[in-house]
CSV table of C-alpha atoms and ligand atoms in Angstrom, one decimal:
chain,number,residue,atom,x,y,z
W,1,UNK,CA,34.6,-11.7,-3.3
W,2,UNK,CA,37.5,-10.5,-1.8
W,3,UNK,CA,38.7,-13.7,0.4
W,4,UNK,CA,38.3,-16.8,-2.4
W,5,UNK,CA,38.8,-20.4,-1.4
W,6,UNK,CA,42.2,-20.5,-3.1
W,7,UNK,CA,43.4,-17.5,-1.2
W,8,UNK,CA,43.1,-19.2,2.1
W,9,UNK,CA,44.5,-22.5,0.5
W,10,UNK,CA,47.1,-20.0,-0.2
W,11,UNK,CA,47.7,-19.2,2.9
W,12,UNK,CA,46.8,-23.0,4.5
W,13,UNK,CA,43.4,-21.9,5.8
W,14,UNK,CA,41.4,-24.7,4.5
W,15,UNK,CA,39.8,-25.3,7.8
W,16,UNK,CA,38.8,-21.4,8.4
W,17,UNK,CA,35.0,-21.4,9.0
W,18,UNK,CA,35.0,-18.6,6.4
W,19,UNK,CA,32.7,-16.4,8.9
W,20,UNK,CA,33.0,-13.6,6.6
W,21,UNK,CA,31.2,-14.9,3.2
W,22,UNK,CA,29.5,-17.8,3.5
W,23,UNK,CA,27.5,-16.7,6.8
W,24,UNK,CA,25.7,-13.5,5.7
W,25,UNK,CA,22.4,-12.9,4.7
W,26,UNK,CA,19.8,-10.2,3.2
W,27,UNK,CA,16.1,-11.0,4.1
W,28,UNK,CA,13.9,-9.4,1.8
W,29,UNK,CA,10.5,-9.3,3.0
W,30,UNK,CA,7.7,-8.0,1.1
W,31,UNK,CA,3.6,-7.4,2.1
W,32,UNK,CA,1.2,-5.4,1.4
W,33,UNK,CA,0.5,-3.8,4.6
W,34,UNK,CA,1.1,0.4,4.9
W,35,UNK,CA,4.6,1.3,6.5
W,36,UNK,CA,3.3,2.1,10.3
W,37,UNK,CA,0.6,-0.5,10.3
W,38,UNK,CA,0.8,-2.7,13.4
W,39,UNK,CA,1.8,-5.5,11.0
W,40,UNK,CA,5.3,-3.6,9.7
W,41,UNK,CA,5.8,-2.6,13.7
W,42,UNK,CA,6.1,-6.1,14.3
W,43,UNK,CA,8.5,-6.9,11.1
W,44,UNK,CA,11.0,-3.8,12.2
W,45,UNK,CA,11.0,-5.7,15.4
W,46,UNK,CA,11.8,-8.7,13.4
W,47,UNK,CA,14.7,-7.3,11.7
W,48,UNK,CA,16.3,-5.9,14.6
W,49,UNK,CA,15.9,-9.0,16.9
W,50,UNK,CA,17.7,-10.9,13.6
W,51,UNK,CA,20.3,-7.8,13.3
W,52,UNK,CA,21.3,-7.8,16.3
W,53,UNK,CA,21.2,-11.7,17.4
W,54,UNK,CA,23.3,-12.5,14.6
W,55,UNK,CA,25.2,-9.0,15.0
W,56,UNK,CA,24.1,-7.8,11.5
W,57,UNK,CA,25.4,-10.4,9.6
W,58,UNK,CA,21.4,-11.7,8.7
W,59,UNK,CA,19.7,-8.2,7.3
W,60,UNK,CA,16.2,-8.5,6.9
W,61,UNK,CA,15.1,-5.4,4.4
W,62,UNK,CA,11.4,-4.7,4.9
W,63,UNK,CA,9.4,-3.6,1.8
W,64,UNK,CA,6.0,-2.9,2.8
W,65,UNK,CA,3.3,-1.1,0.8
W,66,UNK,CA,3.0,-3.3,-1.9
W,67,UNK,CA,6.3,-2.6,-3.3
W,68,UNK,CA,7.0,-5.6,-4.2
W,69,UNK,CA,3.7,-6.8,-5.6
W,70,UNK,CA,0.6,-8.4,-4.7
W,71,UNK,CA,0.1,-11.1,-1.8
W,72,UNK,CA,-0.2,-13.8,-4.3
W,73,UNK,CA,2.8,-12.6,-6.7
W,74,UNK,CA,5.2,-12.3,-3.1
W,75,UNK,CA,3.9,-15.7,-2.3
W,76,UNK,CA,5.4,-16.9,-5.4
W,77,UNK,CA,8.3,-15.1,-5.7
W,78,UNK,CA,9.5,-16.4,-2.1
W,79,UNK,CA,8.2,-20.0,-3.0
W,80,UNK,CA,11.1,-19.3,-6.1
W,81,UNK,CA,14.0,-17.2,-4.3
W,82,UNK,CA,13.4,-14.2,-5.6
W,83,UNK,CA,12.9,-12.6,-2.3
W,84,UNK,CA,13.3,-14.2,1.2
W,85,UNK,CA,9.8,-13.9,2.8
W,86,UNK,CA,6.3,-12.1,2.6
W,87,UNK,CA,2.9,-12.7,4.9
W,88,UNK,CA,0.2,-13.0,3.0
W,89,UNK,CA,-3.8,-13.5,4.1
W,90,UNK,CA,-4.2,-16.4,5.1
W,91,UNK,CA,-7.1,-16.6,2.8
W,92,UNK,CA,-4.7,-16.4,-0.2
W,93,UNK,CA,-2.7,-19.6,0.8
W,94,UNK,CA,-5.7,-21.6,0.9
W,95,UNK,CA,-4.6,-21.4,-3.7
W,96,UNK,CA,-1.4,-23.2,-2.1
W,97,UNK,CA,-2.9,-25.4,0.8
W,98,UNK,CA,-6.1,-26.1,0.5
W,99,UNK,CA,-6.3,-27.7,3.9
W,100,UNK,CA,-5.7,-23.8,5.0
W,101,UNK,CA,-9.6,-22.8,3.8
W,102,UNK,CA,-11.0,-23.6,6.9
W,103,UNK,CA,-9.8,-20.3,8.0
W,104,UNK,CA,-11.7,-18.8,5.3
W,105,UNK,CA,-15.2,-19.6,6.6
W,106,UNK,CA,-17.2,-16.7,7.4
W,107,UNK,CA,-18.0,-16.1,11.6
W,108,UNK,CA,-16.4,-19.5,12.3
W,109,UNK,CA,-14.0,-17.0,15.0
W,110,UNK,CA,-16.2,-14.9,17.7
W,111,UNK,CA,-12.9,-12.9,18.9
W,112,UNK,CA,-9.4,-12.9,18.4
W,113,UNK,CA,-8.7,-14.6,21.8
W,114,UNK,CA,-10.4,-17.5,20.6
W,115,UNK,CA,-8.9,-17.3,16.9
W,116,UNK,CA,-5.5,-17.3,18.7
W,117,UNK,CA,-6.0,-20.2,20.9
W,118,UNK,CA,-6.6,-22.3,17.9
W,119,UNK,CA,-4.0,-21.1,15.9
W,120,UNK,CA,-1.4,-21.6,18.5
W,121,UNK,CA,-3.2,-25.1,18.8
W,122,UNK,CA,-1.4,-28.2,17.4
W,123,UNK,CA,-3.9,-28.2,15.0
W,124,UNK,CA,-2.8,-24.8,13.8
W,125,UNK,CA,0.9,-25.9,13.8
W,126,UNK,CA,-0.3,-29.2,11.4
W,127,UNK,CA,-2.1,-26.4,9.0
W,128,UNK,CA,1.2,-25.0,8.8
W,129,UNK,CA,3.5,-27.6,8.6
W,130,UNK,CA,1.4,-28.5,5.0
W,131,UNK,CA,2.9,-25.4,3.2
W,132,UNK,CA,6.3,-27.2,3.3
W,133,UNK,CA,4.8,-28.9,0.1
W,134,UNK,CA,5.0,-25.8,-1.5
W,135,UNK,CA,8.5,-25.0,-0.8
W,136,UNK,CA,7.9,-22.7,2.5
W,137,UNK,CA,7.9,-22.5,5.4
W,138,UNK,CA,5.8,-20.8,7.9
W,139,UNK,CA,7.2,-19.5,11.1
W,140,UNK,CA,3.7,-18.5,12.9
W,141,UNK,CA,0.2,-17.2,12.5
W,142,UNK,CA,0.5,-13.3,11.9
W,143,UNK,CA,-2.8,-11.1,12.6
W,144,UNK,CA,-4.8,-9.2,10.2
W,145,UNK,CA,-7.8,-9.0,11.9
W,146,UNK,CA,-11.4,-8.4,11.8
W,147,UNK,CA,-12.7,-7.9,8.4
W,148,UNK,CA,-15.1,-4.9,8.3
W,149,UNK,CA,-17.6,-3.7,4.9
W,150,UNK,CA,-16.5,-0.3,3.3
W,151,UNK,CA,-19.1,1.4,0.6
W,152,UNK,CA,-18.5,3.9,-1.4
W,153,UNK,CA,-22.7,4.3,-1.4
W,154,UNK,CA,-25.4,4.0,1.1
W,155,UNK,CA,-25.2,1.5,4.4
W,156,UNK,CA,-25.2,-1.6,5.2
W,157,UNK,CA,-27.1,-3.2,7.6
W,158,UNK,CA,-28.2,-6.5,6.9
W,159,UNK,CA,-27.2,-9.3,3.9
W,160,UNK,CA,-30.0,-8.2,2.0
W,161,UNK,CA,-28.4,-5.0,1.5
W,162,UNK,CA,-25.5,-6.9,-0.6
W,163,UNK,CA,-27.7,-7.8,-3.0
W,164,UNK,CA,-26.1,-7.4,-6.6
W,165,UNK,CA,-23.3,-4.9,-4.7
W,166,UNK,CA,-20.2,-5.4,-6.3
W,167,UNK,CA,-17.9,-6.1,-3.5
W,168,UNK,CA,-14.3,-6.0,-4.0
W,169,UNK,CA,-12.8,-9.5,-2.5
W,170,UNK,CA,-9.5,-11.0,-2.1
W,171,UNK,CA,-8.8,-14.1,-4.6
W,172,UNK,CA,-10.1,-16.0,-2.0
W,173,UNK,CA,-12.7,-18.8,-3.0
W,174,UNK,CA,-14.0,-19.4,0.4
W,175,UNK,CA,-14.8,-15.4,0.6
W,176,UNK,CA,-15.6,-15.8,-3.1
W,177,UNK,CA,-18.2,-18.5,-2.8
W,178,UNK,CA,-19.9,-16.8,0.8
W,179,UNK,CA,-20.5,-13.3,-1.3
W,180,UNK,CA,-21.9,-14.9,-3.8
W,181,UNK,CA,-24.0,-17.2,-1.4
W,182,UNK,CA,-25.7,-13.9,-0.2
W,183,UNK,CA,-26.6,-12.4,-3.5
W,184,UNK,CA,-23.8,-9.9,-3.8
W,185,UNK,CA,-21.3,-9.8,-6.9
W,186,UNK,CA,-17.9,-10.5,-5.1
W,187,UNK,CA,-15.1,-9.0,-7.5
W,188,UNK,CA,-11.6,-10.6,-6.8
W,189,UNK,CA,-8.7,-8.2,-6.9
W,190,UNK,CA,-5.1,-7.9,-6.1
W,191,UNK,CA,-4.7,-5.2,-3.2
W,192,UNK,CA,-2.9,-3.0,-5.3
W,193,UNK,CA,-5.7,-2.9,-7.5
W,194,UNK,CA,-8.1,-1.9,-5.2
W,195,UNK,CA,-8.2,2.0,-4.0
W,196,UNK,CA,-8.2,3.2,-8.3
W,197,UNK,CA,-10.6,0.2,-8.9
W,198,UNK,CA,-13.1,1.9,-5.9
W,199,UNK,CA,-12.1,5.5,-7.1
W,200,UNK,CA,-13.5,4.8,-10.6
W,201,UNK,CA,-16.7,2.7,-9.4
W,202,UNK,CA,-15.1,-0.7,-10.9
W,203,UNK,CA,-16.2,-2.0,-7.3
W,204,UNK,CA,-18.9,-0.4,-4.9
W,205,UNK,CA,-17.3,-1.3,-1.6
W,206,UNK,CA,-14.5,-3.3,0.2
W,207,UNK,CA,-13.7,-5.5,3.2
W,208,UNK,CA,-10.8,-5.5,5.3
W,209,UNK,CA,-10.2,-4.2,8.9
W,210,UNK,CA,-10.5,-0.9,9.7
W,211,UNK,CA,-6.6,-0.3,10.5
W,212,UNK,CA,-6.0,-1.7,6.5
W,213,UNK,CA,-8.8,0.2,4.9
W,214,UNK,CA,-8.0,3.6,6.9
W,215,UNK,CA,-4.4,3.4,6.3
W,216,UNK,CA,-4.4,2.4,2.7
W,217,UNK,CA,-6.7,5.6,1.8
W,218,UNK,CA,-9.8,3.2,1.1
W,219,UNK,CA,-11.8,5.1,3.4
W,220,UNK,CA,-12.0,7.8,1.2
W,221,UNK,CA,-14.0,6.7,-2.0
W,222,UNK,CA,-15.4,4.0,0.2
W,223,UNK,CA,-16.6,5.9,3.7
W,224,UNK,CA,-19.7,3.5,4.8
W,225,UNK,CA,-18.7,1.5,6.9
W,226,UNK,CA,-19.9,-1.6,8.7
W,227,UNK,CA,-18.7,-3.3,11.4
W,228,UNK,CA,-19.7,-6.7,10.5
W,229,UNK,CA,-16.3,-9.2,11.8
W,230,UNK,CA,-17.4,-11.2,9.5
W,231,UNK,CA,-14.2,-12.8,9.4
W,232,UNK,CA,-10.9,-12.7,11.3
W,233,UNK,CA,-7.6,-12.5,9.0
W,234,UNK,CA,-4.6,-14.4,10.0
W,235,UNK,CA,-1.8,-13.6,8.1
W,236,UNK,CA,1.4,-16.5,8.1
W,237,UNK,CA,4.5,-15.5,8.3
W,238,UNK,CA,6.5,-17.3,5.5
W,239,UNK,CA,10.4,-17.9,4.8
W,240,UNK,CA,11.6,-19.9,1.1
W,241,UNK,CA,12.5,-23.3,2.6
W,242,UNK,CA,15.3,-23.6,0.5
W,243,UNK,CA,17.1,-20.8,2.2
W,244,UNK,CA,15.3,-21.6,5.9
W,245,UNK,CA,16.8,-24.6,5.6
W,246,UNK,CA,20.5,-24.0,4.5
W,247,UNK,CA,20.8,-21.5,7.0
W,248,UNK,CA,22.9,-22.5,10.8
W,249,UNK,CA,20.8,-24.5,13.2
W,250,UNK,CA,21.5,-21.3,15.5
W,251,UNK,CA,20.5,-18.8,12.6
W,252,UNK,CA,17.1,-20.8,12.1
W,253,UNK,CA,16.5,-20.7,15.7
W,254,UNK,CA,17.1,-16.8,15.7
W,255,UNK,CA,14.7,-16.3,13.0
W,256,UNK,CA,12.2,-18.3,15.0
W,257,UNK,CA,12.1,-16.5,18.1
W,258,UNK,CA,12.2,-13.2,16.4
W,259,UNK,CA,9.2,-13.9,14.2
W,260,UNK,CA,7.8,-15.5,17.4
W,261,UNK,CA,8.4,-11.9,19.3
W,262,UNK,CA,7.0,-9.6,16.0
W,263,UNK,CA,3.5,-11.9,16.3
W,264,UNK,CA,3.9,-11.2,19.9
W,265,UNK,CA,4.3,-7.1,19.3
W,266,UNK,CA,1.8,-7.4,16.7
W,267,UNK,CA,-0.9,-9.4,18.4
W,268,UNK,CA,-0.7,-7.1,21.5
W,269,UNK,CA,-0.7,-3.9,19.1
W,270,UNK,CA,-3.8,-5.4,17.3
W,271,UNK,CA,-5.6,-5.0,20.6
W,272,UNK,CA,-6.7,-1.4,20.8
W,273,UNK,CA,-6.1,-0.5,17.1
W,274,UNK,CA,-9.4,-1.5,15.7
W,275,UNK,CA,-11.5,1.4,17.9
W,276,UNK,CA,-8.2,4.0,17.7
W,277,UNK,CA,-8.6,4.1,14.3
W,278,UNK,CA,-12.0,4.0,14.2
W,279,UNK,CA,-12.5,7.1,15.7
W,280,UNK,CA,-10.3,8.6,13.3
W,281,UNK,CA,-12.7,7.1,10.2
W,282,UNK,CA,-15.0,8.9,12.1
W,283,UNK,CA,-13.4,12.0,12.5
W,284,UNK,CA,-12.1,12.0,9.2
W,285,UNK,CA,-16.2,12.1,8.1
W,286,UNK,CA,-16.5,8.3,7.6
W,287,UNK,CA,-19.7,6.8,9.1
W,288,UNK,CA,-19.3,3.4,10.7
W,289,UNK,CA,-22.3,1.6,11.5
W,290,UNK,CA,-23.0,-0.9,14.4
W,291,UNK,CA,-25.2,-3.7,14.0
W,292,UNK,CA,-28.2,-4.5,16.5
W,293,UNK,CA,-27.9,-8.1,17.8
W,294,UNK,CA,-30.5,-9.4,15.9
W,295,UNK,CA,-28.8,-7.6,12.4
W,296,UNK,CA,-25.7,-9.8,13.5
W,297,UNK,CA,-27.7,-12.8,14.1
W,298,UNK,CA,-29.2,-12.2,10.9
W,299,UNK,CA,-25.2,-11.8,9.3
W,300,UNK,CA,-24.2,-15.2,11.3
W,301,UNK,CA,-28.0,-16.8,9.9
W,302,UNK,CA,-26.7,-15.7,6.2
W,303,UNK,CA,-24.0,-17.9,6.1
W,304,UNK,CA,-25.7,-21.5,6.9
W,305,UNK,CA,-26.4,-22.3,3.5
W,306,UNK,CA,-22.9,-21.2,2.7
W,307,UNK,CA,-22.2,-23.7,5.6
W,308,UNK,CA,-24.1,-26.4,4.0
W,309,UNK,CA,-22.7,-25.9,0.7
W,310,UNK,CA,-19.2,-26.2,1.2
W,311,UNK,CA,-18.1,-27.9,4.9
W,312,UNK,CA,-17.6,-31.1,2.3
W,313,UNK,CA,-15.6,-29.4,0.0
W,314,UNK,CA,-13.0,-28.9,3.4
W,315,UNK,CA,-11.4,-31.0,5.6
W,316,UNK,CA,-14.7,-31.8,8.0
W,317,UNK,CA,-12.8,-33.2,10.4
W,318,UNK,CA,-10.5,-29.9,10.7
W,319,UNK,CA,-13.6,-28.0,10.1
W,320,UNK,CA,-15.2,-29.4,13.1
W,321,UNK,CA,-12.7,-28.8,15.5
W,322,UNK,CA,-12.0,-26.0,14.9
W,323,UNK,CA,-15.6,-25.1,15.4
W,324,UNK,CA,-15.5,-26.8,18.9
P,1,EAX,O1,-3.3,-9.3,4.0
P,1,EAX,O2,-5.9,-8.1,0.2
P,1,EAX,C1,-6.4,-7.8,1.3
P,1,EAX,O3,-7.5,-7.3,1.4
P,1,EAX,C2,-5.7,-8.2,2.5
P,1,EAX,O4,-6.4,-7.9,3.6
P,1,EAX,C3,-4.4,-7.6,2.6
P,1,EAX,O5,-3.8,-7.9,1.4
P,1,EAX,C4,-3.6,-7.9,3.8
């Protein structure tokens, strides 16, 4: 510290707003996500909107990649200070909040427009809102996307074809419990953990969208695909409350907006990347395979007793509206 509170006592500067300490900030924000995805286009934008609004006093240092861990290790180290913010999967909150699992019903979202409406609902700002119990706070709903099948062996069409597959999953129980539901052997692992545990036959396939799979090499052990959507990823921006909350009214409303803008970038981004990079699983020698209605209907018919099984272990009422 060069300028100490005694040296401006010294000099009868008691009442100095002390602009040059106290004021400035690193943001370290970790995820998973590759460096280029859509996701990390929107958290540059992030960090310049916050740079620049605050004229670089708040720097917000993006580690992407899994640099910094696993979703579920970043979540915890920004619920403890260790670093400043992360976005997870929604999926893996719901080991936080509960209340969040509702998001990680299968087919409950037909498209993104109407995932979106209900996040930006009220509804979706009360889901948030709960992760304040867990020292965090959550400045929006972040997109993923559609979660597509990935095998390293053979296609899948229908949800008989799961049976006894060893399916790589998030340590999600939601996702867990559907797998399972269907006959397949769901297999939770960090994301790190996932391209060796597909190279050395640990798992036999993999879901996550294509822009995730393709760009974290996944595609190559694992190059049948399936578009299935069989559920849409939001992923929540999160910031350690502790910090959020000793930070400038001004500062917390710059953070705001600029996370409001990246979602913005990133949502818009989202819209054409799912069939750009397709194409180039395609190209690359991948085979993607499109279902016929009826193999979807068969997909959204899989997942009643799933339904059945576990709408009481959620919030129904939450359940149900969404669902409307
Ligand atoms: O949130 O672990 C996963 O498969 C997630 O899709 C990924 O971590 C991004």
């Amino acid at each position: 510290n060069l300028i100490t509170a005694g040296t401006m006592a010294a000099f009868g500067l008691t009442a100095w707003s002390g602009v040059v300490a106290s004021d400035s900030h690193t943001i370290k924000f970790g995820n998973v996500i590759s460096a280029g995805d859509t996701q990390n286009q929107g958290y540059e934008l992030f960090a310049e909107q916050v740079a620049e609004r605050t004229d670089g006093r708040i720097t917000v240092e993006v580690y992407p990649d899994s640099q910094l861990g696993g979703e579920r290790e970043m979540v915890e180290a920004t619920q403890f200070g260790d670093i400043e913010m992360t976005a997870p999967s929604v999926g893996v909150l719901a080991n936080f909040d509960k209340s969040l699992e509702v998001f990680d019903f299968p087919f409950i979202f037909e498209d993104a427009d109407t995932a979106h409406e209900v996040l930006d609902s009220e509804l979706g700002d009360e889901m948030l809102a709960g992760l304040a119990d867990s020292g965090l706070v959550a400045l929006g709903w972040g997109e993923n996307g559609f979660r597509n099948l990935a095998m390293t062996d053979g296609t899948v069409r229908v949800p008989e074809d799961m049976e006894g597959v060893k399916l790589r999953t998030m340590q999600v129980p939601m996702h867990i419990a559907y797998w399972e539901s269907i006959g397949a052997a769901p297999t939770p692992l960090s994301f790190p953990e996932v391209f060796t545990s597909l190279q050395q036959g640990v798992v036999d396939g993999v879901e996550n969208p294509y822009e995730l799979l393709y760009s974290a090499r996944l595609t190559e052990p694992a190059n049948y695909l399936t578009e299935t959507r069989h559920i849409y990823d939001p992923e929540v921006l999160l910031i350690n409350k502790d910090f959020y909350e000793s930070l400038s009214d001004e500062d917390q409303e710059i953070i705001q907006s600029a996370a409001d803008a990246a979602i913005d970038e990133i949502r818009s981004l989202k819209e054409n990347v799912s069939d750009e990079i397709r194409a180039e699983i395609e190209a690359a020698g991948g085979t993607v395979t499109d279902l016929t209605e009826e193999e979807r209907q068969a997909w959204i018919d899989s997942a009643v007793p799933f339904y059945a099984e576990n709408a009481s272990e959620v919030d129904t009422d939450k359940l149900k509206a969404i669902l409307e």
